């Protein structure tokens, strides 16, 4: 069937972490198939039980209808019409009971048998093979560890022979078991289709036959559909048979071709050393110091990637950088307790690692490969041809040297300066010129031609990031618990939560309304890091307060970035990896002039992604309640100001009315007859006029003040 994924049987002998990781996906798929099949089996079992119950109930009904005429009801007389009618019903229902019995038999054969066989035989076979594979894998690990601990100085031929035989037996058993396990997992992808379709097909055909007993008017379209389903099932079965045959043939071919590879130290005549490699991968033992004189050996999967040596343990999603092998020095070394060891020293001599290969051939190939990479041969157009020309003296590198330090000191003057390698830096931005990254972008979520920022912008350049900065905001030391002498802007916040995070990257997005934006940004940033070999991450302290999020340098306590809480419109944790979380920040400026720009920031935490998102949500709720309280307080103050203004207007109006009343009283008093003394009358009149003038000026002055 087109589009069906398969486990690569050809890679079972190598048993790389990528193969184990893919095996884990198929095992999860098999577990999901098992869970779903059990649910479907129980549902169909209920149908079958219900049909049996219906058949029994129908037969009982027919029997009771036949016995009606024998009943003697105290209040009822003999009713021949009722009796004959029920007898007729009894015949019809008896026929229906026979039809239901036939339907039950057909359901048992066509519906329950296929899915029951798939559940009891195929799924249990997967579980059995999984257990056998786990046992053989553990036995192989024990055997290879025993073989790796063989002492070179105290060689015992009997012990060596037993260890070699154990490795041969365990490796052969693991390989054969793994191939059959892979074959079963690949086959289950086909069987799950037939296990679901065949019972449904049997159920529908049984129902059709049931209804055909009473009516021959069957829909031709339904028959055609069922015929097509039946043809599809047969086609899948034929293709499954062909695929099983091909996989069995592949297993036989692989068993025949892999026979020499089961030995940990194969014959060099059968498998010659290839000294022209520029890439290599395989399991090695690495020496780790546990004390001044003690050390331990750990087995990891090592591989070269450009000018880097990477390692990956079982269960890890991606490999980690061991060291930079550009311009490095590599040679075979003597180890006190291990064979086939070689040492890699960096170009400046500050870092060195000792590795152990399984065989002499593997050791020499690793040394030759690292020598070729150290000479930058991998950067040429045809690396293998170049290595064949310039690597004539590679055999000298595998000769054990009694003093590596002496050779290294003699080689250091020959490298006066390290040339610049064409490699991607772990900091800075990767622009839209990367074709691999552009292929991953989705125009519906991420803005086209947008760069990815892999490093945190320093406080000096924070103005250029599109975020507003208040005076004294960046570049100053921050105590996340508010114990500094200076008053920070978040000192009054009731929420202070600190988390350790590592910045993965940020990029501009087109939408900020759905958490799928955060998930897609996580996927693109992780993919870009893998494509460009970027492994370094900047660790910071994330301080969550009620008004902002702060990224603080853990060493200097300097605020690297500040994200206003009001501008954070979306935040989410990765659906599977709970250490990853991100949020979308909406800013006022950016590439789109006159429109807000949304930027998604992605971080990695120490299993605290959900806690950080909960903390941000709590901070936004607190900020929302604080904002609502502030608005209510401002509204109350505004109402009080309006009331005070109204009181002042009323007081002013009363004062004006009082002044007018006083003026009217004075005018009325001046119009009365006065004393004959004209001078006295003049004095009274001039006095009232001056009072009126003063009152008028006071009224005008108050009116101007109220208007102001």
XYZ file of C-alpha atoms in Angstrom:
708
model
C 0.000 0.000 0.000
C 1.415 3.344 -0.993
C 2.474 5.676 1.798
C 2.988 2.943 4.431
C 6.075 3.666 6.571
C 8.450 0.814 7.282
C 11.190 0.094 9.761
C 14.517 -0.302 7.901
C 15.551 -3.922 8.404
C 18.892 -3.131 6.771
C 19.871 -0.899 9.721
C 19.144 -3.425 12.468
C 22.755 -4.506 12.787
C 24.012 -0.945 13.264
C 21.370 -0.387 15.974
C 21.818 3.385 15.972
C 19.873 5.734 18.281
C 17.969 6.985 15.232
C 16.828 3.414 14.533
C 15.899 2.947 18.204
C 14.022 6.249 18.124
C 12.111 5.179 15.004
C 11.452 1.820 16.688
C 9.976 3.698 19.644
C 7.561 5.474 17.276
C 6.456 2.151 15.785
C 6.073 0.654 19.275
C 3.878 3.586 20.297
C 1.863 3.058 17.118
C 1.500 -0.655 17.918
C 0.343 0.206 21.443
C -2.207 2.644 20.006
C -3.403 -0.029 17.560
C -3.745 -2.496 20.450
C -5.738 -0.040 22.556
C -8.033 0.878 19.693
C -8.501 -2.769 18.656
C -9.479 -3.729 22.215
C -12.080 -0.976 22.288
C -13.407 -2.010 18.884
C -13.469 -5.664 19.976
C -15.529 -4.825 23.068
C -17.944 -2.752 20.973
C -18.419 -5.574 18.458
C -18.751 -8.030 21.327
C -21.633 -5.962 22.624
C -23.261 -6.118 19.164
C -22.849 -9.885 19.077
C -24.215 -10.310 22.624
C -27.099 -7.992 21.835
C -27.888 -9.997 18.690
C -27.854 -13.244 20.665
C -30.084 -11.656 23.266
C -32.405 -10.382 20.530
C -32.574 -13.830 18.962
C -33.374 -15.464 22.311
C -35.919 -12.779 23.169
C -37.588 -13.161 19.756
C -37.837 -16.920 20.205
C -39.285 -16.454 23.698
C -41.824 -13.972 22.345
C -42.926 -16.431 19.680
C -43.258 -19.148 22.296
C -45.352 -16.924 24.557
C -47.614 -15.961 21.669
C -48.216 -19.640 20.907
C -49.165 -20.280 24.530
C -51.753 -17.489 24.563
C -54.609 -19.809 23.768
C -53.713 -21.955 26.771
C -53.960 -19.042 29.173
C -57.039 -18.743 31.359
C -57.606 -15.152 32.335
C -60.062 -14.601 35.182
C -61.752 -11.626 33.529
C -61.333 -12.556 29.898
C -63.283 -14.960 27.779
C -62.162 -16.926 24.803
C -61.457 -14.608 21.855
C -60.900 -16.609 18.709
C -59.913 -13.537 16.653
C -57.258 -12.535 19.148
C -55.976 -16.077 19.353
C -55.741 -16.504 15.572
C -54.084 -13.101 15.206
C -51.484 -13.940 17.792
C -50.898 -17.304 16.172
C -50.180 -15.550 12.894
C -47.835 -13.146 14.703
C -46.214 -16.135 16.327
C -45.423 -17.673 12.934
C -43.935 -14.424 11.626
C -41.912 -13.846 14.769
C -40.786 -17.456 14.742
C -39.434 -16.900 11.240
C -37.761 -13.717 12.446
C -36.258 -15.678 15.310
C -34.749 -18.111 12.812
C -33.388 -15.185 10.824
C -31.877 -13.681 13.960
C -30.273 -17.014 14.829
C -28.718 -17.149 11.349
C -27.567 -13.550 11.770
C -25.937 -14.398 15.115
C -24.030 -17.276 13.511
C -22.866 -15.061 10.651
C -21.754 -12.329 13.074
C -19.730 -14.870 15.034
C -17.978 -16.126 11.901
C -17.583 -12.943 9.857
C -17.234 -10.241 12.521
C -15.960 -11.664 15.806
C -13.542 -14.249 14.435
C -11.267 -11.862 12.398
C -10.922 -9.226 15.075
C -10.574 -11.844 17.816
C -7.828 -13.567 15.861
C -6.044 -10.238 15.330
C -6.304 -9.463 19.034
C -5.228 -12.847 20.358
C -2.628 -13.804 17.751
C -1.092 -10.768 16.044
C -1.035 -8.296 18.932
C 0.248 -10.906 21.397
C 2.969 -11.812 18.908
C 4.125 -8.177 18.938
C 4.303 -8.189 22.742
C 6.210 -11.486 22.792
C 8.736 -10.274 20.215
C 9.170 -7.048 22.149
C 10.042 -8.940 25.331
C 12.450 -11.241 23.482
C 14.075 -8.227 21.808
C 14.538 -6.446 25.139
C 16.171 -9.550 26.630
C 18.492 -10.014 23.644
C 19.407 -6.306 23.668
C 20.297 -6.462 27.359
C 22.322 -9.648 26.810
C 24.208 -7.938 23.980
C 25.015 -4.942 26.169
C 26.310 -7.237 28.916
C 28.409 -9.216 26.445
C 29.930 -6.140 24.779
C 30.746 -4.601 28.150
C 32.466 -7.802 29.217
C 34.413 -7.884 25.967
C 35.384 -4.223 26.303
C 36.834 -4.878 29.766
C 39.342 -7.431 28.468
C 42.796 -6.415 29.630
C 45.486 -6.013 27.057
C 48.371 -6.657 29.428
C 46.892 -9.728 31.047
C 45.491 -11.462 28.033
C 43.906 -14.817 28.633
C 43.085 -16.690 25.470
C 40.352 -18.689 27.152
C 38.694 -15.580 28.618
C 39.077 -13.762 25.317
C 37.580 -16.682 23.406
C 34.631 -16.901 25.792
C 34.026 -13.152 25.611
C 34.222 -13.228 21.815
C 31.796 -16.134 21.622
C 29.407 -14.347 23.974
C 29.504 -11.205 21.835
C 28.996 -13.268 18.665
C 26.052 -15.166 20.119
C 24.436 -12.115 21.731
C 24.880 -9.929 18.653
C 23.531 -12.592 16.332
C 20.566 -13.203 18.605
C 19.846 -9.475 18.911
C 20.148 -8.953 15.152
C 17.871 -11.844 14.253
C 15.337 -10.963 16.928
C 15.398 -7.309 15.898
C 14.832 -8.160 12.227
C 11.853 -10.372 13.039
C 10.532 -7.740 15.439
C 10.829 -5.090 12.708
C 9.100 -7.420 10.262
C 6.204 -7.937 12.695
C 5.873 -4.194 13.325
C 5.862 -3.500 9.588
C 3.306 -6.233 9.005
C 0.985 -4.906 11.698
C 0.560 -1.733 9.633
C -1.204 -3.847 7.011
C -2.992 -6.163 9.396
C -4.589 -3.292 11.290
C -6.437 -2.340 8.089
C -7.705 -5.832 7.427
C -8.521 -6.373 11.108
C -10.793 -3.332 11.035
C -12.264 -3.682 7.562
C -12.956 -7.429 7.541
C -15.203 -7.410 10.667
C -17.090 -4.414 9.331
C -17.464 -6.104 5.982
C -18.700 -9.285 7.670
C -21.118 -7.308 9.842
C -22.606 -5.484 6.852
C -22.903 -8.652 4.768
C -24.596 -10.474 7.637
C -27.086 -7.634 7.993
C -27.737 -7.637 4.255
C -28.355 -11.379 4.239
C -30.681 -10.901 7.201
C -32.736 -8.344 5.326
C -32.609 -10.346 2.098
C -34.540 -13.084 3.850
C -37.515 -10.739 4.048
C -36.923 -8.590 1.014
C -34.972 -8.919 -2.198
C -35.055 -5.230 -2.932
C -31.499 -4.391 -1.983
C -29.837 -1.134 -2.919
C -27.408 -1.829 -5.766
C -25.192 1.086 -4.710
C -24.624 -0.485 -1.298
C -23.757 -3.779 -2.922
C -21.285 -2.012 -5.195
C -19.741 -0.226 -2.209
C -19.365 -3.435 -0.251
C -17.948 -5.105 -3.336
C -15.340 -2.368 -3.602
C -14.458 -2.756 0.065
C -14.081 -6.475 -0.405
C -11.807 -5.918 -3.406
C -9.752 -3.420 -1.390
C -9.339 -5.895 1.461
C -8.168 -8.556 -0.964
C -5.763 -6.085 -2.561
C -4.303 -5.162 0.838
C -3.966 -8.831 1.719
C -2.141 -9.575 -1.528
C 0.164 -6.604 -1.041
C 0.777 -7.655 2.563
C 1.727 -11.141 1.389
C 4.142 -9.672 -1.157
C 5.657 -7.332 1.426
C 6.067 -10.133 3.955
C 7.762 -12.236 1.308
C 10.119 -9.357 0.434
C 10.947 -8.718 4.089
C 11.628 -12.412 4.670
C 13.957 -12.413 1.673
C 15.672 -9.286 3.013
C 16.128 -10.961 6.390
C 17.749 -13.957 4.750
C 20.057 -11.758 2.663
C 20.967 -9.626 5.683
C 21.697 -12.678 7.806
C 24.034 -14.028 5.126
C 25.762 -10.673 4.532
C 26.061 -9.744 8.214
C 27.715 -12.935 9.366
C 31.262 -11.424 9.444
C 29.992 -8.297 11.190
C 28.782 -10.166 14.259
C 32.359 -10.483 15.484
C 33.543 -7.423 17.441
C 37.001 -7.621 15.840
C 36.502 -8.861 12.247
C 39.253 -10.163 10.027
C 40.971 -7.167 8.307
C 41.480 -9.257 5.189
C 37.721 -9.629 4.725
C 36.934 -6.064 5.795
C 39.875 -3.767 4.898
C 40.360 -0.371 6.547
C 39.022 2.626 4.601
C 41.332 5.593 5.242
C 39.606 8.029 2.893
C 36.485 8.705 4.977
C 35.409 12.238 5.896
C 32.312 11.152 7.821
C 31.879 8.322 10.304
C 29.431 7.165 12.941
C 29.331 4.335 15.452
C 29.507 3.346 19.097
C 32.603 4.278 21.110
C 33.550 4.156 24.779
C 34.596 7.521 26.222
C 36.774 7.870 29.273
C 35.498 10.103 32.082
C 37.603 10.996 35.100
C 35.851 10.306 38.397
C 38.749 11.229 40.677
C 42.435 12.035 40.725
C 43.446 8.584 39.520
C 40.117 6.818 38.916
C 38.050 6.924 35.725
C 34.975 5.353 34.175
C 34.002 4.435 30.620
C 30.634 5.259 29.075
C 29.351 3.874 25.774
C 27.773 6.459 23.432
C 26.972 6.779 19.761
C 29.477 9.162 18.148
C 29.250 10.790 14.732
C 30.964 13.584 12.834
C 29.039 16.579 11.561
C 31.099 18.975 9.499
C 34.040 19.948 11.695
C 32.426 18.794 14.937
C 32.484 15.520 16.847
C 29.042 14.763 18.273
C 27.779 12.152 20.732
C 24.319 10.848 21.482
C 23.164 8.487 24.197
C 20.269 6.102 23.825
C 17.016 7.859 24.481
C 18.323 11.324 23.557
C 16.439 13.236 20.892
C 19.530 14.911 19.402
C 23.286 14.715 19.684
C 25.511 17.004 21.729
C 28.803 18.621 20.824
C 31.882 16.826 22.177
C 34.569 19.049 20.684
C 35.662 20.977 17.622
C 37.972 18.738 15.549
C 39.157 21.360 13.045
C 42.984 21.508 13.242
C 42.920 18.948 16.050
C 45.488 16.221 16.763
C 44.529 12.541 16.900
C 46.625 9.449 17.528
C 46.421 5.964 18.985
C 47.401 5.784 22.655
C 48.162 3.057 25.162
C 45.615 2.601 27.928
C 46.262 0.688 31.099
C 43.070 -1.355 30.964
C 41.628 -0.905 27.467
C 42.539 -1.783 23.891
C 42.028 0.115 20.638
C 42.136 3.542 22.291
C 42.883 6.857 20.600
C 43.088 10.419 21.861
C 41.801 13.642 20.262
C 43.330 16.940 21.355
C 42.017 20.349 20.344
C 44.179 22.737 18.327
C 45.185 24.730 21.436
C 45.804 21.657 23.612
C 43.299 22.729 26.265
C 40.859 19.871 25.737
C 41.475 16.176 25.108
C 39.253 13.115 25.050
C 40.191 9.427 25.032
C 37.917 7.066 23.114
C 37.885 3.298 22.680
C 36.744 1.493 19.530
C 35.465 -2.061 19.319
C 38.153 -3.274 16.924
C 41.482 -2.300 15.460
C 39.827 -1.667 12.091
C 37.278 0.653 13.660
C 40.008 2.459 15.608
C 42.111 3.076 12.487
C 39.102 4.290 10.502
C 38.176 6.745 13.257
C 41.733 8.085 13.385
C 41.902 8.448 9.600
C 38.485 10.143 9.440
C 39.328 12.651 12.174
C 42.702 13.345 10.503
C 40.913 14.074 7.219
C 38.423 16.372 8.965
C 41.241 18.106 10.818
C 42.846 18.915 7.450
C 39.582 20.461 6.224
C 39.278 17.884 3.464
C 35.520 17.709 4.018
C 35.212 21.246 2.612
C 36.494 20.237 -0.837
C 34.295 19.280 -3.785
C 35.277 15.597 -3.759
C 36.445 14.765 -0.208
C 37.223 11.078 -0.735
C 39.443 11.650 -3.782
C 41.241 14.486 -1.990
C 41.746 12.287 1.081
C 43.166 9.504 -1.092
C 45.782 11.915 -2.486
C 46.880 13.758 0.663
C 46.486 10.991 3.235
C 49.389 8.721 2.252
C 50.951 8.963 5.691
C 47.783 8.220 7.693
C 49.105 4.860 8.900
C 51.687 6.641 11.040
C 48.902 8.119 13.152
C 47.731 4.724 14.400
C 51.121 3.777 15.887
C 50.936 4.014 19.699
C 53.125 6.801 21.050
C 54.770 6.499 24.514
C 54.502 10.231 25.111
C 51.606 12.098 23.577
C 52.538 15.330 25.343
C 56.001 15.344 23.762
C 54.557 14.851 20.269
C 51.926 17.474 20.855
C 54.517 20.029 22.012
C 56.554 19.349 18.905
C 53.553 19.856 16.671
C 52.289 23.106 18.196
C 54.819 25.462 16.487
C 53.712 24.094 13.124
C 50.290 25.716 13.616
C 50.943 29.434 14.200
C 47.335 30.514 13.884
C 44.050 28.801 13.421
C 42.424 29.510 10.057
C 38.881 30.709 10.003
C 36.445 27.926 9.243
C 33.279 28.477 7.287
C 30.897 27.521 10.063
C 27.678 28.927 11.398
C 27.987 30.875 14.619
C 25.767 29.866 17.528
C 24.674 33.451 18.014
C 23.106 36.020 15.738
C 20.289 35.666 13.205
C 19.697 33.235 10.404
C 17.992 35.152 7.611
C 15.606 34.162 4.891
C 18.452 33.213 2.548
C 18.507 29.735 4.120
C 16.600 27.548 1.716
C 16.109 24.789 4.284
C 14.547 27.181 6.754
C 12.378 28.850 4.125
C 10.974 25.455 3.199
C 9.763 25.032 6.775
C 7.935 28.363 7.017
C 4.145 28.614 6.772
C 2.832 31.827 5.255
C -0.428 31.487 7.136
C 1.280 31.762 10.537
C 4.806 33.108 10.175
C 5.643 36.301 8.309
C 7.506 35.529 5.048
C 11.239 36.284 4.835
C 11.451 36.750 8.570
C 14.780 36.144 10.361
C 15.227 34.001 13.449
C 17.080 35.576 16.380
C 19.106 32.974 18.277
C 20.677 35.270 20.891
C 19.343 37.732 23.440
C 19.817 41.378 22.516
C 22.157 43.138 24.923
C 20.939 46.109 26.982
C 22.984 48.496 24.839
C 21.120 47.516 21.665
C 17.726 47.091 23.297
C 16.491 50.318 21.693
C 16.861 48.711 18.277
C 14.624 45.721 19.095
C 11.435 47.690 18.688
C 10.668 47.772 22.409
C 10.291 51.091 24.218
C 12.821 51.763 26.949
C 12.321 54.165 29.770
C 15.281 56.083 31.226
C 17.261 53.855 33.572
C 15.306 50.770 32.593
C 18.155 48.661 31.167
C 21.738 48.340 32.096
C 21.101 48.507 35.851
C 21.408 45.684 38.323
C 18.122 44.168 39.425
C 17.409 42.268 42.603
C 14.544 39.906 41.726
C 13.297 39.945 45.316
C 13.107 43.737 45.674
C 15.827 44.031 48.356
C 17.920 46.670 46.645
C 18.181 50.185 47.960
C 16.741 51.724 44.797
C 13.000 51.529 44.184
C 12.336 49.442 41.083
C 9.223 49.708 38.973
C 8.070 46.219 40.040
C 8.905 46.620 43.728
C 5.245 47.240 44.617
C 4.091 44.146 42.701
C 2.457 41.471 44.841
C 3.780 38.709 42.544
C 7.493 37.862 42.237
C 8.331 34.453 40.780
C 11.765 33.535 39.451
C 12.522 30.745 36.953
C 15.692 29.506 35.263
C 15.254 29.573 31.479
C 17.397 29.229 28.360
C 16.645 31.354 25.310
C 16.165 29.318 22.118
C 15.156 32.031 19.661
C 12.526 34.481 18.503
C 10.910 35.407 15.207
C 8.168 37.620 13.871
C 4.745 36.007 13.342
C 1.715 37.080 11.357
C -0.985 35.964 13.783
C -1.309 36.073 17.566
C -4.777 34.580 18.033
C -4.046 30.841 18.277
C -1.584 28.722 20.247
C -0.665 26.980 16.981
C 1.487 30.062 16.317
C 3.650 29.200 19.338
C 3.828 25.509 18.378
C 4.850 26.322 14.781
C 7.467 28.817 15.972
C 8.924 26.190 18.332
C 9.129 23.725 15.450
C 10.832 26.178 13.106
C 13.349 27.406 15.681
C 14.306 23.867 16.732
C 14.597 22.847 13.079
C 16.751 25.890 12.301
C 19.038 25.123 15.251
C 19.466 21.571 14.000
C 20.100 22.700 10.409
C 22.707 25.294 11.380
C 24.358 23.236 14.156
C 23.517 25.779 16.857
C 23.716 24.178 20.299
C 24.668 27.001 22.682
C 21.861 28.604 24.687
C 21.945 31.685 26.892
C 20.776 30.952 30.435
C 18.869 33.690 32.245
C 16.554 34.240 35.172
C 12.951 34.979 34.187
C 11.234 37.212 36.730
C 7.423 37.274 36.515
C 5.718 40.295 38.088
C 2.318 41.901 37.788
C 3.488 44.476 35.232
C 6.211 42.809 33.156
C 8.480 39.835 32.492
C 12.218 40.397 32.929
C 15.178 38.421 31.652
C 17.981 38.924 34.183
C 21.638 37.996 33.792
C 22.313 35.444 36.576
C 25.890 36.671 37.006
C 25.583 40.470 36.889
C 21.862 40.815 37.798
C 21.502 43.184 34.821
C 18.132 43.219 33.087
C 18.692 41.907 29.573
C 15.143 42.293 28.263
C 11.875 43.581 29.636
C 8.506 42.452 28.268
C 5.497 44.559 29.381
C 2.759 42.240 30.559
C 0.094 44.214 28.705
C 1.863 43.508 25.386
C 1.959 39.705 25.935
C -1.114 38.498 24.061
C -0.464 34.745 23.881
C 1.537 32.139 25.789
C 1.649 28.323 25.658
C 3.645 25.221 26.601
C 4.727 22.565 24.115
C 2.158 19.789 23.839
C 4.681 16.987 24.454
C 7.919 18.536 25.719
C 6.778 20.449 28.808
C 10.185 22.108 29.158
C 9.509 24.274 26.087
C 7.291 27.315 26.358
C 6.836 30.559 24.482
C 4.841 33.751 24.305
C 3.869 36.303 21.663
C 4.718 39.963 22.281
C 2.811 42.602 20.346
C 4.914 45.727 19.753
C 4.092 49.067 18.193
C 6.744 49.110 15.460
C 8.691 46.816 13.228
C 8.917 45.845 9.611
C 5.259 46.673 8.965
C 5.036 50.441 9.287
C 1.903 51.746 10.913
C 0.788 48.294 12.118
C 1.560 46.355 15.307
C 4.201 43.658 14.968
C 3.968 40.341 16.831
C 7.161 38.548 17.866
C 7.182 35.029 19.330
C 9.884 34.213 21.931
C 10.744 30.564 22.679
C 12.502 29.370 25.859
C 13.522 26.113 27.510
C 13.077 25.619 31.253
C 13.825 22.920 33.814
C 10.501 21.065 33.502
C 8.664 24.251 34.528
C 6.948 25.311 31.294
C 3.441 24.856 32.665
C 4.370 26.586 35.936
C 5.699 29.593 34.021
C 2.546 29.800 31.892
C 0.398 29.529 35.019
C 2.465 32.275 36.641
C 2.056 34.532 33.597
C -1.683 33.865 33.596
C -1.873 34.694 37.313
C 0.092 37.908 36.728
C -2.269 38.941 33.922
C -5.290 38.267 36.157
C -3.790 40.313 38.964
C -2.948 43.102 36.511
C -6.485 42.970 35.112
C -8.057 43.256 38.554
C -5.657 46.075 39.439
C -6.576 47.891 36.222
C -10.292 47.456 36.922
C -9.787 48.769 40.472
C -7.796 51.727 39.139
C -10.499 52.556 36.597
C -13.194 52.300 39.272
C -11.136 54.580 41.541
C -10.589 57.097 38.727
C -14.304 57.045 37.934
C -15.146 57.624 41.607
C -12.710 60.549 41.750
C -14.236 61.970 38.585
C -17.733 61.716 40.118
C -16.492 63.443 43.283
C -14.942 66.232 41.208
C -18.230 66.737 39.340
C -20.142 66.859 42.623
C -17.650 69.360 44.070
C -17.913 71.499 40.957
C -21.719 71.414 41.202
C -21.528 72.439 44.868
C -19.290 75.360 43.935
C -21.720 76.444 41.192
C -24.636 76.287 43.632
C -22.680 78.284 46.230
C -21.714 80.835 43.598
C -25.329 81.133 42.435
C -26.493 81.646 46.005
C -23.819 84.338 46.525
C -24.901 86.136 43.343
C -28.551 85.998 44.474
C -27.514 87.348 47.871
C -25.568 90.203 46.255
C -28.497 91.084 43.993
C -30.816 91.111 47.000
C -28.396 93.405 48.853
C -28.225 95.771 45.873
C -32.042 95.846 45.658
C -32.228 96.677 49.351
C -29.711 99.517 48.962
C -31.519 100.928 45.941
C -34.806 100.824 47.851
C -33.173 102.557 50.821
C -31.687 105.310 48.611
C -35.093 106.088 47.091
C -36.600 107.047 50.544
C -36.695 110.762 51.768
C -33.476 111.694 53.581
C -32.312 114.437 55.942
C -32.231 118.065 54.605
C -28.464 117.985 54.801
C -27.435 117.575 51.134
C -23.891 116.732 52.062
C -25.041 113.876 54.222
C -27.296 112.622 51.432
C -24.390 112.754 49.038
C -22.281 110.791 51.484
C -24.954 108.062 51.745
C -25.362 107.842 47.997
C -21.637 107.721 47.318
C -21.278 105.008 49.966
C -23.982 102.795 48.366
C -22.519 103.297 44.965
C -19.067 102.242 46.164
C -20.600 99.095 47.761
C -22.402 98.273 44.517
C -19.169 98.766 42.629
C -17.248 96.491 45.012
C -19.949 93.810 44.839
C -19.943 93.948 41.035
C -16.176 93.629 40.852
C -16.233 90.696 43.302
C -18.905 88.927 41.205
C -16.940 89.385 38.005
C -13.762 88.127 39.697
C -15.529 84.953 40.994
C -17.072 84.361 37.562
C -13.628 84.548 35.910
C -12.200 82.134 38.503
C -15.028 79.643 37.945
C -14.546 79.849 34.168
C -10.790 79.294 34.592
